[in-house]
Short mmCIF file of C-alpha atoms in Angstrom, two decimals:
data_model
loop_
_atom_site.label_atom_id
_atom_site.label_comp_id
_atom_site.label_asym_id
_atom_site.label_seq_id
_atom_site.Cartn_x
_atom_site.Cartn_y
_atom_site.Cartn_z
CA UNK A 240 19.59 23.50 -3.90
CA UNK A 241 19.77 19.78 -4.77
CA UNK A 242 21.59 18.20 -7.48
CA UNK A 243 20.39 15.85 -10.21
CA UNK A 244 23.17 13.54 -12.18
CA UNK A 245 20.84 11.60 -14.26
CA UNK A 246 16.71 11.89 -13.94
CA UNK A 247 14.77 9.30 -14.89
CA UNK A 248 10.90 8.58 -15.87
CA UNK A 249 10.61 4.65 -15.06
CA UNK A 250 7.64 2.78 -17.21
CA UNK A 251 7.21 0.63 -14.53
CA UNK A 252 6.52 0.18 -10.92
CA UNK A 253 9.65 -2.53 -10.37
CA UNK A 254 11.95 -0.62 -12.79
CA UNK A 255 11.47 1.75 -10.26
CA UNK A 256 12.01 0.06 -7.55
CA UNK A 257 15.19 -1.40 -8.67
CA UNK A 258 16.50 1.68 -9.23
CA UNK A 259 15.94 3.30 -6.25
CA UNK A 260 17.43 -0.06 -3.89
CA UNK A 261 20.63 -0.27 -6.76
CA UNK A 262 21.52 2.57 -4.58
CA UNK A 263 18.83 4.29 -2.06
CA UNK A 264 21.27 6.62 -0.59
CA UNK A 265 22.20 8.17 -3.57
CA UNK A 266 18.66 7.41 -5.48
CA UNK A 267 15.58 9.34 -4.80
CA UNK A 268 11.61 9.51 -5.41
CA UNK A 269 10.95 12.87 -6.49
CA UNK A 270 7.53 14.02 -4.80
CA UNK A 271 5.94 17.74 -5.64
CA UNK A 272 9.83 18.83 -4.96
CA UNK A 273 8.53 21.86 -2.98
CA UNK A 274 10.38 20.68 -0.03
CA UNK A 275 13.18 18.51 -1.69
CA UNK A 276 14.53 21.74 -3.92
CA UNK A 277 15.16 23.84 -0.46
CA UNK A 278 17.63 21.24 0.56
CA UNK A 279 21.08 20.51 -0.95
CA UNK A 280 20.55 16.79 -1.05
CA UNK A 281 23.33 15.66 -4.16
CA UNK A 282 21.10 12.97 -5.77
CA UNK A 283 22.54 10.42 -8.47
CA UNK A 284 19.24 9.21 -9.93
CA UNK A 285 15.89 10.75 -9.72
CA UNK A 286 13.31 8.62 -9.94
CA UNK A 287 10.45 10.98 -11.57
CA UNK A 288 6.86 8.27 -10.84
CA UNK A 289 4.72 11.38 -12.84
CA UNK A 290 4.10 8.85 -16.10
CA UNK A 291 3.05 6.17 -13.93
CA UNK A 292 -0.54 7.28 -13.29
CA UNK A 293 -0.60 7.65 -9.33
CA UNK A 294 -2.75 10.41 -9.52
CA UNK A 295 -5.82 8.72 -9.47
CA UNK A 296 -8.64 8.99 -6.35
CA UNK A 297 -10.78 6.00 -6.30
CA UNK A 298 -13.74 4.63 -3.77
CA UNK A 299 -14.30 1.07 -4.45
CA UNK A 300 -15.10 -2.46 -2.80
CA UNK A 301 -15.11 -0.57 0.38
CA UNK A 302 -11.86 1.53 0.56
CA UNK A 303 -11.30 5.06 -1.47
CA UNK A 304 -7.93 4.95 -2.69
CA UNK A 305 -5.21 7.80 -3.50
CA UNK A 306 -2.30 7.85 -5.55
CA UNK A 307 0.83 8.93 -4.25
CA UNK A 308 1.06 11.25 -6.89
CA UNK A 309 -2.26 12.70 -6.35
CA UNK A 310 -1.53 16.17 -5.44
CA UNK A 311 -2.67 18.22 -2.27
CA UNK A 312 -4.93 20.44 -4.22
CA UNK A 313 -7.13 17.35 -5.58
CA UNK A 314 -7.77 16.30 -2.09
CA UNK A 315 -9.69 19.60 -1.82
CA UNK A 316 -11.46 19.51 -5.67
CA UNK A 317 -12.01 15.87 -6.03
CA UNK A 318 -15.75 14.93 -5.97
CA UNK A 319 -15.05 11.43 -4.16
CA UNK A 320 -13.80 13.00 -1.54
CA UNK A 321 -15.87 16.15 -1.05
CA UNK A 322 -18.35 13.72 0.18
CA UNK A 323 -16.93 11.47 2.64
CA UNK A 324 -15.10 12.08 5.59
CA UNK A 325 -16.74 14.86 6.31
CA UNK A 326 -14.59 16.83 3.63
CA UNK A 327 -11.32 16.18 7.11
CA UNK A 328 -8.81 16.25 3.75
CA UNK A 329 -9.49 18.89 1.86
CA UNK A 330 -10.14 20.81 5.37
CA UNK A 331 -6.84 19.23 6.13
CA UNK A 332 -4.70 20.55 3.19
CA UNK A 333 -6.69 23.88 2.97
CA UNK A 334 -3.97 26.23 4.67
CA UNK A 335 -0.69 24.64 3.30
CA UNK A 336 1.17 28.22 1.38
CA UNK A 337 -1.11 28.35 -2.08
CA UNK A 338 -3.26 26.50 -4.71
CA UNK A 339 -0.39 26.06 -6.80
CA UNK A 340 2.10 24.81 -4.33
CA UNK A 341 -0.46 22.76 -3.62
CA UNK A 342 -0.58 21.73 -7.31
CA UNK A 343 2.61 21.08 -7.14
CA UNK A 344 2.63 18.59 -3.44
CA UNK A 345 1.60 15.08 -3.22
CA UNK A 346 -0.21 12.82 -0.72
CA UNK A 347 2.65 10.14 -1.51
CA UNK A 348 5.50 12.37 -1.12
CA UNK A 349 3.99 13.89 2.36
CA UNK A 350 2.91 11.04 3.95
CA UNK A 351 6.34 9.21 2.62
CA UNK A 352 8.82 11.67 4.36
CA UNK A 353 6.98 11.46 8.17
CA UNK A 354 7.41 14.85 8.53
CA UNK A 355 5.46 16.25 11.62
CA UNK A 356 4.12 19.42 10.45
CA UNK A 357 2.12 16.89 7.68
CA UNK A 358 -1.44 18.07 8.20
CA UNK A 359 -2.42 15.71 5.36
CA UNK A 360 -0.98 12.88 7.52
CA UNK A 361 -2.43 13.86 10.42
CA UNK A 362 -5.69 13.50 9.11
CA UNK A 363 -5.13 10.19 7.68
CA UNK A 364 -4.75 8.61 11.05
CA UNK A 365 -7.40 9.70 12.04
CA UNK A 366 -9.21 8.12 9.18
CA UNK A 367 -6.86 4.93 10.19
CA UNK A 368 -5.60 4.80 6.98
CA UNK A 369 -3.27 2.25 5.22
CA UNK A 370 -0.19 2.91 2.87
CA UNK A 371 0.74 0.33 0.19
CA UNK A 372 4.36 0.34 -0.42
CA UNK A 373 5.55 -1.56 -3.83
CA UNK A 374 8.16 -4.16 -1.53
CA UNK A 375 6.97 -4.38 1.77
CA UNK A 376 3.18 -4.13 0.37
CA UNK A 377 -0.16 -2.96 2.62
CA UNK A 378 0.65 -1.54 6.32
CA UNK A 379 -1.07 0.62 8.57
CA UNK A 380 -0.27 4.12 8.48
CA UNK A 381 0.09 4.21 11.83
CA UNK A 382 2.83 1.22 12.14
CA UNK A 383 4.24 2.58 9.01
CA UNK A 384 5.05 5.88 10.81
CA UNK A 385 6.42 4.01 13.53
CA UNK A 386 9.07 2.53 11.32
CA UNK A 387 12.81 3.42 10.84
CA UNK A 388 12.61 6.20 7.64
CA UNK A 389 14.34 4.16 5.21
CA UNK A 390 14.45 5.26 1.71
CA UNK A 391 14.50 1.48 -0.15
CA UNK A 392 10.53 1.70 -0.84
CA UNK A 393 7.95 3.00 -2.92
CA UNK A 394 4.43 4.31 -1.11
CA UNK A 395 2.18 4.05 -4.04
CA UNK A 396 -1.39 4.28 -2.79
CA UNK A 397 -2.71 5.13 -0.15
CA UNK A 398 -6.02 3.70 1.15
CA UNK A 399 -8.75 4.75 3.54
CA UNK A 400 -11.92 2.16 4.62
CA UNK A 401 -14.76 3.93 3.28
CA UNK A 402 -16.82 3.31 6.06
CA UNK A 403 -19.36 6.17 6.87
CA UNK A 404 -17.29 7.87 8.90
CA UNK A 405 -17.36 11.47 9.70
CA UNK A 406 -14.38 13.58 10.77
CA UNK A 407 -13.14 16.89 11.22
CA UNK A 408 -9.51 18.66 11.48
CA UNK A 409 -8.43 21.57 13.35
CA UNK A 410 -5.26 23.42 13.53
CA UNK A 411 -3.61 26.51 14.96
CA UNK A 412 -0.65 28.07 12.57
CA UNK A 413 0.99 31.53 13.37
CA UNK A 414 -0.27 33.14 10.34
CA UNK A 415 -2.50 31.46 7.94
CA UNK A 416 -0.78 29.82 5.78
CA UNK A 417 2.13 28.65 7.88
CA UNK A 418 2.98 25.69 8.58
CA UNK A 419 0.67 24.24 11.78
CA UNK A 420 1.72 24.74 15.59
CA UNK A 421 -0.89 21.95 16.05
CA UNK A 422 -3.01 19.93 14.20
CA UNK A 423 -5.98 17.88 15.87
CA UNK A 424 -8.49 15.64 13.64
CA UNK A 425 -11.05 13.87 15.13
CA UNK A 426 -13.50 10.34 13.19
CA UNK A 427 -16.27 9.11 14.67
CA UNK A 428 -18.51 6.51 13.46
CA UNK A 429 -20.94 5.60 15.41
CA UNK A 430 -20.12 5.04 19.10
CA UNK A 431 -16.33 4.40 17.48
CA UNK A 432 -13.57 7.63 17.95
CA UNK A 433 -10.28 8.24 16.72
CA UNK A 434 -8.15 10.86 17.88
CA UNK A 435 -4.98 11.98 16.10
CA UNK A 436 -2.96 15.09 16.63
CA UNK A 437 0.23 16.33 14.66
CA UNK A 438 2.71 19.24 14.78
CA UNK A 439 3.79 18.42 18.13
CA UNK A 440 6.02 19.24 16.36
CA UNK A 441 6.99 15.66 16.34
CA UNK A 442 5.10 13.25 13.78
CA UNK A 443 1.41 13.04 14.31
CA UNK A 444 -0.23 10.42 16.31
CA UNK A 445 -2.89 8.83 18.40
CA UNK A 446 -4.12 9.86 21.59
CA UNK A 447 -5.71 6.39 22.36
CA UNK A 448 -7.35 8.69 26.03
CA UNK A 449 -9.19 10.72 24.01
CA UNK A 450 -10.54 8.30 22.12
CA UNK A 451 -11.98 6.53 25.20
CA UNK A 452 -13.56 9.64 26.77
CA UNK A 453 -15.78 9.81 23.88
CA UNK A 454 -16.21 6.33 23.47
CA UNK A 455 -17.15 6.35 27.11
CA UNK A 456 -19.44 9.23 26.61
CA UNK A 457 -17.21 12.16 28.99
CA UNK A 458 -18.13 15.07 25.91
CA UNK A 459 -15.96 16.66 23.83
CA UNK A 460 -14.45 18.49 26.64
CA UNK A 461 -12.76 15.24 28.69
CA UNK A 462 -11.49 14.72 25.10
CA UNK A 463 -9.15 17.86 25.17
CA UNK A 464 -8.51 16.83 28.34
CA UNK A 465 -7.00 13.72 27.81
CA UNK A 466 -5.12 14.19 24.56
CA UNK A 467 -3.26 17.07 26.42
CA UNK A 468 -2.25 14.84 29.98
CA UNK A 469 -1.17 11.82 27.34
CA UNK A 470 0.78 12.99 24.56
CA UNK A 471 4.15 14.64 24.72
CA UNK A 472 4.79 17.56 23.10
CA UNK A 473 7.83 19.42 22.14
CA UNK A 474 8.96 22.90 21.46
CA UNK A 475 10.35 25.08 18.61
CA UNK A 476 10.54 27.54 16.75
CA UNK A 477 6.88 28.26 16.52
CA UNK A 478 5.86 27.64 20.11
CA UNK A 479 6.61 25.76 23.49
CA UNK A 480 5.54 22.71 24.88
CA UNK A 481 3.65 24.27 27.38
CA UNK A 482 1.73 26.26 24.86
CA UNK A 483 1.33 22.50 22.71
CA UNK A 484 -0.56 20.94 25.20
CA UNK A 485 -2.91 23.61 25.99
CA UNK A 486 -3.71 24.03 22.04
CA UNK A 487 -4.26 20.30 21.94
CA UNK A 488 -6.63 20.57 24.72
CA UNK A 489 -9.22 22.96 22.60
CA UNK A 490 -8.26 21.32 18.87
CA UNK A 491 -9.51 18.15 20.35
CA UNK A 492 -12.26 19.55 22.09
CA UNK A 493 -13.43 21.46 18.98
CA UNK A 494 -12.89 18.98 16.47
CA UNK A 495 -14.88 16.25 18.36
CA UNK A 496 -17.47 18.89 18.70
CA UNK A 497 -17.25 19.00 15.14
CA UNK A 498 -17.41 15.47 14.62
CA UNK A 499 -20.70 15.68 16.86
CA UNK A 500 -22.93 17.81 14.65
CA UNK A 501 -21.64 15.84 11.63
CA UNK A 502 -17.97 16.89 10.40
CA UNK A 503 -16.65 19.59 8.68
CA UNK A 504 -18.24 18.99 5.61
CA UNK A 505 -21.40 19.04 6.92
CA UNK B 163 18.14 15.75 -20.93
CA UNK B 164 16.26 16.45 -23.78
CA UNK B 165 12.63 17.85 -23.34
CA UNK B 166 9.78 18.93 -25.68
CA UNK B 167 7.64 21.89 -23.36
CA UNK B 168 5.28 24.16 -25.61
CA UNK B 169 5.03 27.49 -23.73
CA UNK B 170 2.36 29.30 -25.07
CA UNK B 171 1.98 27.76 -27.97
CA UNK B 172 5.51 27.42 -29.04
CA UNK B 173 7.31 24.53 -28.91
CA UNK B 174 10.78 24.45 -27.35
CA UNK B 175 13.01 21.17 -28.21
CA UNK B 176 15.74 21.59 -25.76
CA UNK B 177 18.70 20.57 -24.17
CA UNK B 178 18.53 21.12 -20.23
CA UNK B 179 20.72 20.58 -16.66
CA UNK B 180 19.10 17.58 -15.06
CA UNK B 181 18.25 19.62 -12.01
CA UNK B 182 16.64 22.83 -13.28
CA UNK B 183 13.73 24.57 -12.39
CA UNK B 184 11.22 25.03 -14.74
CA UNK B 185 11.60 29.07 -13.95
CA UNK B 186 14.89 29.01 -15.42
CA UNK B 187 13.80 27.02 -18.42
CA UNK B 188 11.57 30.03 -18.80
CA UNK B 189 13.48 32.77 -18.41
CA UNK B 190 16.79 31.46 -19.94
CA UNK B 191 14.22 31.01 -23.10
CA UNK B 192 13.48 34.57 -22.28
CA UNK B 193 9.49 34.90 -20.28
CA UNK B 194 11.19 37.21 -18.48
CA UNK B 195 7.16 37.89 -16.86
CA UNK B 196 8.08 34.58 -14.34
CA UNK B 197 9.93 36.42 -11.16
CA UNK B 198 11.80 34.73 -8.53
CA UNK B 199 10.79 36.19 -5.32
CA UNK B 200 11.03 33.76 -2.51
CA UNK B 201 12.74 30.78 -4.06
CA UNK B 202 11.27 28.66 -0.83
CA UNK B 203 8.06 27.40 -3.04
CA UNK B 204 6.07 30.22 -0.70
CA UNK B 205 5.04 33.36 -1.96
CA UNK B 206 3.42 33.20 -5.94
CA UNK B 207 5.97 35.21 -7.94
CA UNK B 208 7.26 32.66 -9.90
CA UNK B 209 3.29 31.71 -9.99
CA UNK B 210 2.94 29.43 -14.35
CA UNK B 211 0.82 27.55 -15.09
CA UNK B 212 1.58 23.39 -16.17
CA UNK B 213 -1.57 22.22 -18.33
CA UNK B 214 -3.81 24.99 -17.18
CA UNK B 215 -2.98 24.33 -13.34
CA UNK B 216 -1.04 27.14 -11.24
CA UNK B 217 1.77 25.50 -9.70
CA UNK B 218 5.12 27.52 -8.56
CA UNK B 219 7.57 26.79 -11.01
CA UNK B 220 10.48 27.66 -8.66
CA UNK B 221 9.87 24.40 -6.91
CA UNK B 222 8.35 22.42 -10.57
CA UNK B 223 11.34 20.05 -12.38
CA UNK B 224 11.97 21.77 -15.74
CA UNK B 225 12.05 17.99 -17.20
CA UNK B 226 9.10 17.24 -15.53
CA UNK B 227 7.23 19.60 -18.16
CA UNK B 228 8.28 17.21 -20.40
CA UNK B 229 5.66 16.98 -23.03
CA UNK B 230 3.18 18.88 -21.20
CA UNK B 231 1.68 22.28 -21.92
CA UNK B 232 3.39 25.48 -20.31
CA UNK B 233 1.72 29.08 -19.81
CA UNK B 234 3.15 32.51 -18.64
CA UNK B 235 1.59 35.87 -18.70
CA UNK B 236 3.76 36.91 -22.00
CA UNK B 237 0.69 33.75 -23.22
CA UNK B 238 -2.02 35.66 -21.70
CA UNK B 239 -1.80 39.42 -22.34
CA UNK B 240 -5.38 39.92 -23.54
CA UNK B 241 -7.12 38.85 -20.20
CA UNK B 242 -3.64 40.13 -18.28
CA UNK B 243 -4.04 43.63 -19.80
CA UNK B 244 -7.51 43.87 -18.67
CA UNK B 245 -7.59 42.89 -15.56
CA UNK B 246 -4.18 44.95 -14.87
CA UNK B 247 -6.23 48.18 -16.07
CA UNK B 248 -8.50 47.12 -13.03
CA UNK B 249 -5.66 46.93 -10.36
CA UNK B 250 -4.46 50.22 -11.99
CA UNK B 251 -7.81 51.52 -10.98
CA UNK B 252 -7.69 50.97 -8.09
CA UNK B 253 -4.54 52.23 -7.31
CA UNK B 254 -2.98 48.28 -6.14
CA UNK B 255 -0.46 47.44 -9.01
CA UNK B 256 1.89 49.63 -6.83
CA UNK B 257 5.64 48.65 -7.12
CA UNK B 258 4.35 45.49 -9.60
CA UNK B 259 6.79 42.91 -9.10
CA UNK B 260 4.20 40.07 -7.67
CA UNK B 261 1.65 41.48 -10.31
CA UNK B 262 3.12 38.84 -12.65
CA UNK B 263 2.52 35.57 -10.86
CA UNK B 264 -0.72 37.50 -9.40
CA UNK B 265 -2.00 38.06 -12.26
CA UNK B 266 -1.72 34.42 -13.02
CA UNK B 267 -3.26 32.87 -10.08
CA UNK B 268 -6.37 35.13 -10.72
CA UNK B 269 -6.81 34.29 -14.11
CA UNK B 270 -6.61 30.09 -12.80
CA UNK B 271 -9.47 30.96 -10.16
CA UNK B 272 -11.71 32.71 -12.51
CA UNK B 273 -11.42 29.23 -14.65
CA UNK B 274 -11.74 27.12 -11.71
CA UNK B 275 -14.12 28.97 -9.34
CA UNK B 276 -17.75 30.08 -10.35
CA UNK B 277 -18.98 32.89 -8.22
CA UNK B 278 -16.92 32.66 -5.93
CA UNK B 279 -17.23 34.67 -2.49
CA UNK B 280 -14.76 36.82 -0.63
CA UNK B 281 -13.65 34.17 1.51
CA UNK B 282 -13.20 31.97 -1.48
CA UNK B 283 -10.78 34.52 -3.41
CA UNK B 284 -8.85 34.71 -0.46
CA UNK B 285 -8.80 31.87 -0.12
CA UNK B 286 -7.52 30.88 -3.80
CA UNK B 287 -4.71 33.84 -3.88
CA UNK B 288 -2.83 33.23 -0.19
CA UNK B 289 -0.54 31.44 -1.90
CA UNK B 290 0.48 35.21 -3.58
CA UNK B 291 2.08 37.28 -1.53
CA UNK B 292 3.05 41.67 -1.86
CA UNK B 293 5.18 43.30 0.32
CA UNK B 294 3.45 46.77 -1.20
CA UNK B 295 -0.16 46.53 0.44
CA UNK B 296 -2.79 45.33 2.44
CA UNK B 297 -4.32 44.00 -0.38
CA UNK B 298 -7.24 45.86 -0.06
CA UNK B 299 -6.81 47.73 -3.26
CA UNK B 300 -6.30 43.98 -5.02
CA UNK B 301 -9.68 42.97 -3.58
CA UNK B 302 -11.30 45.71 -5.25
CA UNK B 303 -9.96 45.17 -8.52
CA UNK B 304 -10.79 41.68 -8.45
CA UNK B 305 -14.28 42.15 -7.79
CA UNK B 306 -14.71 44.74 -9.47
CA UNK B 307 -13.25 42.70 -12.47
CA UNK B 308 -14.74 39.39 -11.90
CA UNK B 309 -18.16 41.59 -11.93
CA UNK B 310 -17.61 43.24 -15.52
CA UNK B 311 -16.49 39.32 -16.32
CA UNK B 312 -19.73 38.33 -15.34
CA UNK B 313 -21.43 41.00 -17.54
CA UNK B 314 -19.70 40.41 -20.32
CA UNK B 315 -20.74 36.28 -20.41
CA UNK B 316 -23.88 37.57 -19.83
CA UNK B 317 -23.94 39.47 -22.86
CA UNK B 318 -22.39 36.72 -24.73
CA UNK B 319 -25.29 34.57 -23.83
CA UNK B 320 -27.94 37.47 -24.22
#
């Protein structure tokens, strides 16, 4: 269980940022707290962003924007997201624990923490999302994930190009609501494909070899083989690297096939 | 920190530790239906509603609920008793420890989903663990209760 010395609801992002950067090692932005509370962090100042209106999903000017405080559950129920990207965002989170967990856990908490097991991060990567940080500004999610993890900036929102692409998500779990053993997300816009593999168990990453195979018309099975050959996999208590490699082959193929048929939501 | 939380319609104006979870707040002020099961954000036993939405009170900071409206099983007594009778009729109440959180989620589901399929019911309730049963008794109870609720609503409209 964590401890919290002082708890603050900032009135603006600037105020939150000032508080955070006063002592980034001791002060912390709270997300949904489902994961955080199980650790033993000694938090000096807990910064709660729930009064800053960051819980909106909007579609405007060719982008879909998801505020950092949007719950994982909203990704399943929001009409804007249900109609887009083959329904991949709702599908990606639907096996995470239960509704009451997903009403707490946030998109910002999942993405910022760069959890290897994050289903939503894997899906967002396949949609070529960007992240908007309060201080550093907007950068591609893939670039953000490549940076060293530092807690001295605030994730404000995630942006997804609203480009009409369809997408599909596949994951394998030891039991239906457990962490994923492996996850695969594939998106397609015309002949352009994006393939992302998560829970390797390291952070999700793109498989360019699988994308090239799909763009060359070699088919879904070839894409699965390419992802399994290109990416690195690790072992943990849920499964071995060799098992994950085989899963990647199958899940990338299935997600690509679903995309060819129009995506999860069709 | 000083917070104001409305629980089942009653305002609580209290000073609480900054790292207190909503579960501990509710139990401290007498809402003993709220149970601590796994305490790792997984089992659903501690489910309450914040602003009408089911959340895990073991993982919801009490301070975050400042200014909000919280509902526990104690606040839904008629509905809980009605559904409870369906559970009992199917022999599905068993040890009863998971029942409060389970019933809170079932009641939330009935508000959120219209005419749910079996698959949708299972998905909605997958975050509530029961170690006594294989869930089939609960499923029979839910189906019978949803049918009963539908007939009630049909009657009201007619």
